[in-house]
């Protein structure tokens, strides 16, 4: 009989964001019990949603559920699409002054007639659990953060808890949003990664990606990163949350082909997604403790 000489394919290890997220939520729950025993209070998160964006409604529902499960107080303010800037500002002012509210999150995007920057600036930096206020962004930039931005912080936890070394590594981030790409680059830099941020004007994107030991993809295009863009043994983190034609959630990375090249990969769903809300809970606890 002829021997089969084809080598079995070495597949990437899957970073299980659901499991890591549960582990961290247990640690947070323990700290909530300690906080409650000391103060008689519970951490409290207020979430504001304006209009009826279906994706935002799902995110807000999940945030409320996570708060309830971990034993936080939570309040959801659902405001109609036609809410004025003055009405929204007045609600933020009320929440800023409410001592039971430790964290305030205004779900983005807002309807077009509302000014997101004004909203971000209005939230007190010490209640800004998204870490979107320029005071918090500035603190991250100088390496002295109060809150870490939720999605990038979740990715750092995934890397740490999978024992992936960052110091000295080539880190490539695709996407430069204020929510993910830019703060991600700062957090990797703070841990001594050599960081490149790619965007729509980047020349030779494939060649830049191929240099990466750690590749973080936050571009919002289904299956954008393919195996030919990834170095053998790279760690690939997929931040994408795209719906395909059948309505199924898919990432920015072609999971099947890239898993045959990478050493570690995050799936979608079940990778970065579950970590974002966990980091929001962590920030809210931190806000309460302060
Ligand atoms: N919309 C999408 N992601 C986020 C987030 O992390 N925070 C807020 N406030 N809105 C979002």
XYZ file of C-alpha atoms in Angstrom, residues 10-206:
197
model
C -1.082 22.593 11.411
C -4.093 24.598 12.429
C -4.066 27.798 14.499
C -5.115 27.641 18.141
C -8.485 29.285 18.604
C -8.570 32.033 21.225
C -11.837 31.408 23.058
C -13.175 34.862 23.902
C -16.283 33.418 25.520
C -14.285 31.337 28.011
C -11.801 34.128 28.793
C -14.681 36.558 29.176
C -16.458 34.265 31.676
C -13.237 33.919 33.666
C -12.862 37.719 33.911
C -16.560 38.207 34.750
C -16.127 35.850 37.706
C -13.196 37.944 38.910
C -15.296 41.109 38.536
C -18.259 39.528 40.387
C -15.954 38.752 43.315
C -14.775 42.377 43.396
C -18.403 43.563 43.266
C -19.140 41.480 46.386
C -16.155 43.068 48.144
C -17.229 46.554 47.034
C -20.775 45.918 48.254
C -19.587 44.552 51.604
C -17.462 47.677 52.108
C -19.862 50.374 50.883
C -23.352 48.811 50.900
C -23.641 50.014 47.268
C -23.534 48.479 43.805
C -21.737 49.772 40.726
C -24.237 51.480 38.398
C -24.191 51.909 34.622
C -26.545 54.181 32.654
C -26.899 53.413 28.959
C -28.532 55.902 26.597
C -29.839 54.945 23.177
C -31.406 57.409 20.747
C -33.534 56.138 17.858
C -34.135 52.629 16.621
C -30.926 51.350 15.035
C -31.472 47.560 15.287
C -27.777 46.707 15.846
C -27.540 49.326 18.611
C -30.703 47.936 20.232
C -29.091 44.473 20.395
C -25.853 45.871 21.861
C -27.752 47.848 24.506
C -29.886 44.841 25.453
C -26.721 42.762 25.875
C -25.120 45.428 28.052
C -28.168 45.537 30.318
C -28.225 41.739 30.569
C -24.524 41.620 31.455
C -25.043 44.226 34.205
C -27.920 42.250 35.693
C -25.971 38.980 35.596
C -22.973 40.437 37.410
C -25.019 42.289 40.026
C -24.667 45.911 38.850
C -27.428 48.485 38.875
C -28.265 49.473 35.317
C -30.604 51.927 33.681
C -31.429 52.100 29.988
C -32.743 55.401 28.627
C -34.477 54.873 25.290
C -34.988 58.206 23.590
C -36.955 58.745 20.361
C -35.262 59.435 17.016
C -36.425 63.077 17.088
C -34.729 63.829 20.436
C -33.044 67.253 20.354
C -29.458 67.998 21.338
C -30.782 70.000 24.302
C -32.853 67.070 25.563
C -29.914 64.690 25.253
C -27.573 67.168 26.939
C -30.067 67.587 29.791
C -30.168 63.814 30.357
C -26.360 63.607 30.403
C -26.216 66.463 32.926
C -28.721 64.639 35.151
C -26.699 61.401 34.974
C -23.432 63.297 35.592
C -24.958 64.591 38.852
C -26.462 61.277 40.000
C -24.170 59.633 42.562
C -25.706 56.166 41.986
C -24.569 56.335 38.343
C -20.868 55.514 38.111
C -20.661 54.973 34.361
C -22.472 56.637 31.435
C -22.521 55.171 27.937
C -24.280 56.846 25.028
C -24.631 54.236 22.306
C -23.136 55.339 18.982
C -23.864 56.075 16.202
C -26.371 58.809 17.053
C -29.006 60.002 14.570
C -27.465 62.448 12.052
C -28.940 65.623 13.567
C -27.142 65.037 16.871
C -23.520 66.015 17.517
C -21.522 63.028 18.828
C -18.519 65.110 19.760
C -20.644 67.401 21.915
C -22.095 64.350 23.674
C -18.683 62.794 24.325
C -17.389 66.100 25.733
C -20.426 66.484 27.992
C -19.988 63.189 29.869
C -17.823 63.693 32.957
C -14.446 62.035 32.260
C -14.703 60.099 35.558
C -17.966 58.512 34.320
C -16.769 57.989 30.732
C -16.542 54.189 30.815
C -16.127 54.088 27.001
C -12.904 56.121 27.389
C -13.981 58.335 24.477
C -13.585 61.741 26.204
C -10.468 63.603 25.025
C -9.260 63.738 28.650
C -9.309 59.933 28.773
C -7.874 59.565 25.261
C -5.063 61.926 26.311
C -4.350 59.844 29.412
C -4.103 56.703 27.283
C -1.748 58.523 24.905
C 0.649 59.510 27.703
C 0.514 56.013 29.213
C -1.460 56.886 32.371
C -5.011 55.668 31.626
C -7.977 55.855 34.001
C -10.227 53.719 31.769
C -9.151 51.568 28.852
C -11.280 51.621 25.680
C -13.397 48.462 25.805
C -12.650 46.642 22.539
C -8.874 47.260 22.478
C -8.659 46.453 26.210
C -10.528 43.209 25.553
C -8.016 42.322 22.841
C -5.097 42.993 25.205
C -6.689 40.618 27.741
C -7.050 37.946 25.042
C -3.346 38.311 24.208
C -2.212 38.339 27.851
C -4.324 35.395 28.913
C -3.129 33.386 25.895
C 0.502 34.166 26.943
C 1.247 35.930 23.676
C 4.306 38.148 23.884
C 3.860 41.714 22.593
C 7.155 43.383 23.470
C 9.349 43.843 20.397
C 6.798 42.238 18.068
C 5.653 43.664 14.750
C 2.022 44.650 15.345
C -0.145 45.713 12.415
C -3.586 47.239 12.980
C -5.918 47.534 9.992
C -8.386 50.370 10.590
C -7.934 53.746 12.292
C -11.265 54.412 14.002
C -11.375 56.326 17.271
C -13.170 53.364 18.896
C -10.814 50.546 17.865
C -7.860 51.171 15.516
C -6.239 54.233 17.101
C -6.562 53.178 20.768
C -5.513 49.627 19.822
C -2.273 50.999 18.383
C -1.652 52.968 21.593
C -2.184 49.958 23.868
C 0.139 47.761 21.787
C 2.734 50.553 21.774
C 2.426 50.909 25.554
C 3.515 47.262 25.797
C 6.486 47.832 23.509
C 5.032 46.496 20.281
C 6.373 47.990 17.036
C 3.105 49.264 15.660
C 1.918 50.092 12.136
C -1.605 51.382 11.501
C -3.036 50.691 8.035
C -6.017 52.379 6.379
C -7.678 52.898 3.016
C -4.731 54.912 1.632
C -2.027 52.432 2.693
C 0.165 51.286 -0.200
C 0.969 47.556 -0.459
C -1.388 46.582 2.350
C -0.680 42.916 1.733
